[in-house]
PDB file of C-alpha atoms in Angstrom:
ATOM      1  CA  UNK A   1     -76.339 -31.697 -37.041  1.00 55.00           C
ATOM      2  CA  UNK A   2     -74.040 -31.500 -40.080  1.00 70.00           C
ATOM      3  CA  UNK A   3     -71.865 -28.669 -39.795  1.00 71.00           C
ATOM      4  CA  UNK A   4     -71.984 -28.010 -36.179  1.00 72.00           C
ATOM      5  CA  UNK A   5     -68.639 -28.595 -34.031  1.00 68.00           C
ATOM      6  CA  UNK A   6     -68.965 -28.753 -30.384  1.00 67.00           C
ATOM      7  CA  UNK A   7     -66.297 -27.634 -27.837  1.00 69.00           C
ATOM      8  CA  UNK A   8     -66.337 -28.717 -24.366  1.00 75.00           C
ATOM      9  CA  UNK A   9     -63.860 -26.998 -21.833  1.00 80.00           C
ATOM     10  CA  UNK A  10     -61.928 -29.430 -19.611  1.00 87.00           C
ATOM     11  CA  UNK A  11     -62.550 -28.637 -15.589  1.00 88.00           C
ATOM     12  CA  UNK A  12     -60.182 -26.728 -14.290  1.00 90.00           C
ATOM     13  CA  UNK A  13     -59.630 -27.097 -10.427  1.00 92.00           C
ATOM     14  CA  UNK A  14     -58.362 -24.020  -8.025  1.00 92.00           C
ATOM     15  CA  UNK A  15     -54.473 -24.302  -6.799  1.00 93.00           C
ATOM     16  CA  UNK A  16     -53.830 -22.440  -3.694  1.00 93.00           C
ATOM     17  CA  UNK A  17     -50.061 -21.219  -2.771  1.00 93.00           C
ATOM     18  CA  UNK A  18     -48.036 -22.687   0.572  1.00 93.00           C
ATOM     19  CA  UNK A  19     -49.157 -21.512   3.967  1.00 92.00           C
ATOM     20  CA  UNK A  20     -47.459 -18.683   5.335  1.00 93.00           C
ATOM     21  CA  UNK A  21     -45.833 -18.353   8.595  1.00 92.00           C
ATOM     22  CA  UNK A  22     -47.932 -17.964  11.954  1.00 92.00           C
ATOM     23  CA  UNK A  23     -48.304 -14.663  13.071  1.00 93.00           C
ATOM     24  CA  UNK A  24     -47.334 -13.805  16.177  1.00 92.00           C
ATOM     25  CA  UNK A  25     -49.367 -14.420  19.398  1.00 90.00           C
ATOM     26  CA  UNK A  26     -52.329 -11.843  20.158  1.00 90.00           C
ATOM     27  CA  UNK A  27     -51.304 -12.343  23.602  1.00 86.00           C
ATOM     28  CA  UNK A  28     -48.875 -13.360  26.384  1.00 81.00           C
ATOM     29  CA  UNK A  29     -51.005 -15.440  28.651  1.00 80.00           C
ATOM     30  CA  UNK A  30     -54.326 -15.919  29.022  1.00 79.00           C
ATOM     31  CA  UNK A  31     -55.051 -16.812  25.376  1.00 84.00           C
ATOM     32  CA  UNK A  32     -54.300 -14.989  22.092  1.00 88.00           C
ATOM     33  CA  UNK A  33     -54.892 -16.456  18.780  1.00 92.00           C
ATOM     34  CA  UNK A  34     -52.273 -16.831  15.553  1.00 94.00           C
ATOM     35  CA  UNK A  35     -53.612 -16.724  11.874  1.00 95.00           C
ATOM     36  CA  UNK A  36     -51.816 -18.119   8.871  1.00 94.00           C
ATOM     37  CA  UNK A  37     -52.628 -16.948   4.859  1.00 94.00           C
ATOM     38  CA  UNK A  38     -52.161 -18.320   1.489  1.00 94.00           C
ATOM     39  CA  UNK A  39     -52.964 -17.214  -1.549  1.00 93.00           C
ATOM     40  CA  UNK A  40     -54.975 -18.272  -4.404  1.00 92.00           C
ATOM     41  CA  UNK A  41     -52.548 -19.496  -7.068  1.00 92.00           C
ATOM     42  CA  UNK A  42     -55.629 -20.380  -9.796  1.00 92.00           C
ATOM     43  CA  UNK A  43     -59.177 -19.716 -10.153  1.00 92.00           C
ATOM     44  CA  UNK A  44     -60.951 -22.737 -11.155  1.00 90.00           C
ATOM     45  CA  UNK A  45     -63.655 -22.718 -13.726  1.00 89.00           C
ATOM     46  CA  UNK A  46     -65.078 -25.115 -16.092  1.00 87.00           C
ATOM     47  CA  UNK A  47     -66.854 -27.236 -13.037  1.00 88.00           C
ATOM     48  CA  UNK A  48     -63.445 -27.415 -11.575  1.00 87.00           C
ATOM     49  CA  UNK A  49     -63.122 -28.435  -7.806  1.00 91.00           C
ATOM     50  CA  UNK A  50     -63.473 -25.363  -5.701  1.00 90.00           C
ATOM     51  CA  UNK A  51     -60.643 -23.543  -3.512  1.00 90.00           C
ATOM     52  CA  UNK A  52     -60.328 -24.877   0.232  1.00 90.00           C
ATOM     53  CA  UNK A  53     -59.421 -22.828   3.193  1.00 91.00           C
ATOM     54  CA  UNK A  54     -57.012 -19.720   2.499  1.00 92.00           C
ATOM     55  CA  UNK A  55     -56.975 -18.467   6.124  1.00 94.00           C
ATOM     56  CA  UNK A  56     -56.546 -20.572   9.066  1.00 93.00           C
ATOM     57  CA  UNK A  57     -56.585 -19.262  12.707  1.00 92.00           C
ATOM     58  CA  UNK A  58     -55.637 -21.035  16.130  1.00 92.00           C
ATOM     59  CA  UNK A  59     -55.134 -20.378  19.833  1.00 91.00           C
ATOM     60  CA  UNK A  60     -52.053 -20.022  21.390  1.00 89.00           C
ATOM     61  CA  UNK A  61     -50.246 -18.927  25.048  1.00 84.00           C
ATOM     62  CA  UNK A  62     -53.699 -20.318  26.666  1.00 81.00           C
ATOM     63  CA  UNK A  63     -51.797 -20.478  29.901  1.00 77.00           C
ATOM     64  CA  UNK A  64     -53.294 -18.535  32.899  1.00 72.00           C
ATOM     65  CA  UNK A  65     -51.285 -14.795  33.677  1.00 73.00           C
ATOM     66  CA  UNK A  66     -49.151 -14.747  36.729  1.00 63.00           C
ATOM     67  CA  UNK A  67     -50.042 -12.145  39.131  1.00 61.00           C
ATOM     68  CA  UNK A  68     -47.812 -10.403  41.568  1.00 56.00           C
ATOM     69  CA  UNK A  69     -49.344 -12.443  44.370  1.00 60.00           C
ATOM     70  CA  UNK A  70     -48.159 -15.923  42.308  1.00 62.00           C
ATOM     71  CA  UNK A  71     -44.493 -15.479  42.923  1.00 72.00           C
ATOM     72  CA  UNK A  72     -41.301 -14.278  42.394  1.00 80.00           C
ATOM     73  CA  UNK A  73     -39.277 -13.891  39.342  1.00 83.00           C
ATOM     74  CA  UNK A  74     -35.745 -14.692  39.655  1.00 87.00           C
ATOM     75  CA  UNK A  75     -33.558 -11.502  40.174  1.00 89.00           C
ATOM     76  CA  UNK A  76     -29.741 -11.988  39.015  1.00 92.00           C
ATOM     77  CA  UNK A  77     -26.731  -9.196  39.217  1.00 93.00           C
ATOM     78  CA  UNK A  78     -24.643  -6.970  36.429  1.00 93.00           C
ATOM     79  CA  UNK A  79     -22.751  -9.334  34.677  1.00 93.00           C
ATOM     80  CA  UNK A  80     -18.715  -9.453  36.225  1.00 93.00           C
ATOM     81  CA  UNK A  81     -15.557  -8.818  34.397  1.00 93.00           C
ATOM     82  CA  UNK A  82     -14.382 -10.862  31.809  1.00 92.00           C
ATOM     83  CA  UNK A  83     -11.069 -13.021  32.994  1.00 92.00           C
ATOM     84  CA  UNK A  84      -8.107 -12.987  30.977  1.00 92.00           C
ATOM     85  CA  UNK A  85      -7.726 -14.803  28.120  1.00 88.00           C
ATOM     86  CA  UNK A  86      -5.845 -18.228  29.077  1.00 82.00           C
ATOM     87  CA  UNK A  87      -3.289 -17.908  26.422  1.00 87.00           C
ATOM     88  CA  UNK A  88      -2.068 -14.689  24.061  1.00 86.00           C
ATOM     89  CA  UNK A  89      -3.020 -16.098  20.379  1.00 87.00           C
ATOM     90  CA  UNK A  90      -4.124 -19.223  18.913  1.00 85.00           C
ATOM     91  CA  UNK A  91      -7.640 -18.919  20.039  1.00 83.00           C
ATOM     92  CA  UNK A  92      -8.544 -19.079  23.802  1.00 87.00           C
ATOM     93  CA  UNK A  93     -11.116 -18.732  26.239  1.00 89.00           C
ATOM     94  CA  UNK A  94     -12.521 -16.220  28.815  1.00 91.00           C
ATOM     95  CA  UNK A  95     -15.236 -16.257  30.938  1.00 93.00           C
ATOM     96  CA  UNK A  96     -17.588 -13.983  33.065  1.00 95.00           C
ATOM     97  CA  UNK A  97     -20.381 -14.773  35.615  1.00 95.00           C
ATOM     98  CA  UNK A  98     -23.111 -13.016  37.664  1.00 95.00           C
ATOM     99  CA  UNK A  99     -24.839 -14.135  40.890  1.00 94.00           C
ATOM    100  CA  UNK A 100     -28.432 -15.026  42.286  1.00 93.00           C
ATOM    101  CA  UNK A 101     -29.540 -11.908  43.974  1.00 91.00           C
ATOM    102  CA  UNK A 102     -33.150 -13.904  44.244  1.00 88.00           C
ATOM    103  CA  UNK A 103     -34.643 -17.040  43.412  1.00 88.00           C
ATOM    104  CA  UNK A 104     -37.497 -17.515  41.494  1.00 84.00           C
ATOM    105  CA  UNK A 105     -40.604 -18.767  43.787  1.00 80.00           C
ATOM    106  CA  UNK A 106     -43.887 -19.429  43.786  1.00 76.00           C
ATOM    107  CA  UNK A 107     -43.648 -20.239  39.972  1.00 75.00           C
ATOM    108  CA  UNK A 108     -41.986 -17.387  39.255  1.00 79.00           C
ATOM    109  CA  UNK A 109     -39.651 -16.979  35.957  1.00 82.00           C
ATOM    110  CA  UNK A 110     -36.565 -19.112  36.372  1.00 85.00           C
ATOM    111  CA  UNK A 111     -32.802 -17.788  36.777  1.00 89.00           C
ATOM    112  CA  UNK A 112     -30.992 -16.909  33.130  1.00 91.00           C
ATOM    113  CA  UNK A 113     -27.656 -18.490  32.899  1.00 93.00           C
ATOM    114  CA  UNK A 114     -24.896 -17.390  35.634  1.00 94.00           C
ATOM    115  CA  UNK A 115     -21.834 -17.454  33.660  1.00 94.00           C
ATOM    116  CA  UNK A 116     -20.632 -17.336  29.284  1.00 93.00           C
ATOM    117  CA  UNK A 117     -17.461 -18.814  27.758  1.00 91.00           C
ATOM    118  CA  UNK A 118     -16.511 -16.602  24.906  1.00 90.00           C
ATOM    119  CA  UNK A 119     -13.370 -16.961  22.604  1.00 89.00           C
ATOM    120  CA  UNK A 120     -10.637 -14.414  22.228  1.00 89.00           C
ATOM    121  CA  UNK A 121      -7.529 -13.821  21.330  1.00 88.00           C
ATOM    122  CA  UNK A 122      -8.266 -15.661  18.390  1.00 86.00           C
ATOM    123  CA  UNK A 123      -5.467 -14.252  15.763  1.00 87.00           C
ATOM    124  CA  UNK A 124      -2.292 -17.228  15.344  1.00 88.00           C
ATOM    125  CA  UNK A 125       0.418 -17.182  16.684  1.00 89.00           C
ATOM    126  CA  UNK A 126       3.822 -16.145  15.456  1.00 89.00           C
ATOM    127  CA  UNK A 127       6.243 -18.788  14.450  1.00 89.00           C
ATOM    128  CA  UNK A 128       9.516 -18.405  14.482  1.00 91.00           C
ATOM    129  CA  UNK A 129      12.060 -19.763  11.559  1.00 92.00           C
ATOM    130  CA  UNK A 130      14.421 -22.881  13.009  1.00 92.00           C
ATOM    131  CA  UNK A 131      16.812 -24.448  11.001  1.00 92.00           C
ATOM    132  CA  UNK A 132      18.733 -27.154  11.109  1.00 90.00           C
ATOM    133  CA  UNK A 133      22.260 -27.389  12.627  1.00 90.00           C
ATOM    134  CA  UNK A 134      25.366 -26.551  10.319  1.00 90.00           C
ATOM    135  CA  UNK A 135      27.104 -29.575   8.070  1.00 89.00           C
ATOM    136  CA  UNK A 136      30.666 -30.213   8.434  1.00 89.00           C
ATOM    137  CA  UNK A 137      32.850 -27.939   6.275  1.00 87.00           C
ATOM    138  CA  UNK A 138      33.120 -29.863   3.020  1.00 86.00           C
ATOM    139  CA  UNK A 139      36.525 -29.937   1.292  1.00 87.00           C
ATOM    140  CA  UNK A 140      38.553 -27.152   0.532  1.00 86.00           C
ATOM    141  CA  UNK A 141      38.187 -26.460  -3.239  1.00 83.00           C
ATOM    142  CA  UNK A 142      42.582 -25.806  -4.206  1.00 83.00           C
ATOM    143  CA  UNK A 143      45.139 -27.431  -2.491  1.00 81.00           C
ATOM    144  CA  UNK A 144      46.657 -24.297  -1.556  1.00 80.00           C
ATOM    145  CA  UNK A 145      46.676 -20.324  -2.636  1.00 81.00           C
ATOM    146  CA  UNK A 146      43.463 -19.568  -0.494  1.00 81.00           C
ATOM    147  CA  UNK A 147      40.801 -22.226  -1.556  1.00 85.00           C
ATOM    148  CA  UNK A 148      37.367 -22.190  -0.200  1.00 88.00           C
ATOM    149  CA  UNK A 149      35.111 -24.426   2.089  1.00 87.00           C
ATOM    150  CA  UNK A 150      31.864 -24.169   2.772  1.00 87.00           C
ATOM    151  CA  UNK A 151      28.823 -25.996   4.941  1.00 88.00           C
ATOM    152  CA  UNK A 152      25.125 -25.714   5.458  1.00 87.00           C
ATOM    153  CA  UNK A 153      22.130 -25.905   6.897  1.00 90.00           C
ATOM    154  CA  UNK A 154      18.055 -26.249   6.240  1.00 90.00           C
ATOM    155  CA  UNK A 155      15.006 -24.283   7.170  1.00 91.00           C
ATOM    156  CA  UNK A 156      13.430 -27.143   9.586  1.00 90.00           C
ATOM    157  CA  UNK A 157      10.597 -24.585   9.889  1.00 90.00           C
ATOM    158  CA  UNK A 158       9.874 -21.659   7.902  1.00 89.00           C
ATOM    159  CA  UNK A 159       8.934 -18.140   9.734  1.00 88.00           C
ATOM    160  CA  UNK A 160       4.965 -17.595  10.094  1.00 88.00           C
ATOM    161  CA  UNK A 161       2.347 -14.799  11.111  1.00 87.00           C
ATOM    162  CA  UNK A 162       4.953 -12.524  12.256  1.00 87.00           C
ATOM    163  CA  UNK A 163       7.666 -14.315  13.345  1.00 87.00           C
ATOM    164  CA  UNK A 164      11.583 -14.298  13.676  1.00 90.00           C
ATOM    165  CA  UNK A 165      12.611 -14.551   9.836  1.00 91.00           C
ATOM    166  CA  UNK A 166      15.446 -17.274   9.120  1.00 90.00           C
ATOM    167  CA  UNK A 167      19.172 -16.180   9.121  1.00 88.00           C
ATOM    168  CA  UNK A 168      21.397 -17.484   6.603  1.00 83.00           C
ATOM    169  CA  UNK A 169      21.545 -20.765   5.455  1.00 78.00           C
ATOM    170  CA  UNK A 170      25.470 -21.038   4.319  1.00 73.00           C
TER     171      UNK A 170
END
């Protein structure tokens, strides 16, 4: 047909978005159930391919609850003092511990840790200045009507995070 221009529309197929997250369990025990989302990025049209699956749903904790008859959970005590650090700066160590009052049985829940390493004293030391030990005294500078002489000596270590500050160096 003279005249006449036809248009046909490409297919266009539907683009979902990245899974979310799983939600939490429904339950603890006995069985619960976890659902995940996405969304729906683009519509197709044109005969495009249609959009799978935006919600997906599984089971989870399908493990049987534990009943008071099934055991005993571990009991353990108030955690203890810390100990003293095991050195004054610099970055050290102390540690505290707690005891088994009872152990688990009978498939109970198993003891938490007994003891934790933590670090203190953490700030650096202070660092005191040394220097070096005087020169000899170098020659006098007249041969007489009060000449000088003088020596020296060199910051082996200069003074850090609080420390004794050099004295003089001549």
């Amino acid at each position: 047909r003279e005249g006449w221009t036809f248009y046909w529309r490409l297919p266009v197929d539907c683009a979902v978005a990245d899974w979310s997250e799983w939600s939490n369990c429904t339950a603890e025990c006995g069985g619960g159930s976890q659902q995940r989302e996405r969304s729906i990025a683009r519509q197709p049209s044109s005969n495009g391919k249609g959009c799978p699956a935006v919600k997906q749903t599984r089971r989870c904790s399908t493990h049987g609850c534990r009943t008071s008859e099934d055991g005993q959970d571990c009991t353990v005590s108030a955690w203890g003092e810390w100990t003293a650090c095991d050195a004054p700066c610099g970055g050290s160590l102390h540690r505290r511990s707690r005891e088994v009052l009872r152990p688990s049985s009978g498939g109970g829940s198993s003891c938490p840790e007994l003891s934790e390493v933590e670090g203190c004293n953490t700030e650096p030391c202070a660092i005191d200045c040394q220097v070096s030990e005087w020169t000899a005294f170098g020659e006098c500078s007249q041969l007489c009507d009060g000449g000088v002489q003088s020596r020296s000596r060199k910051v082996l270590q200069p003074a850090a995070h609080s420390g004794r500050q050099c004295p003089k160096l001549y």
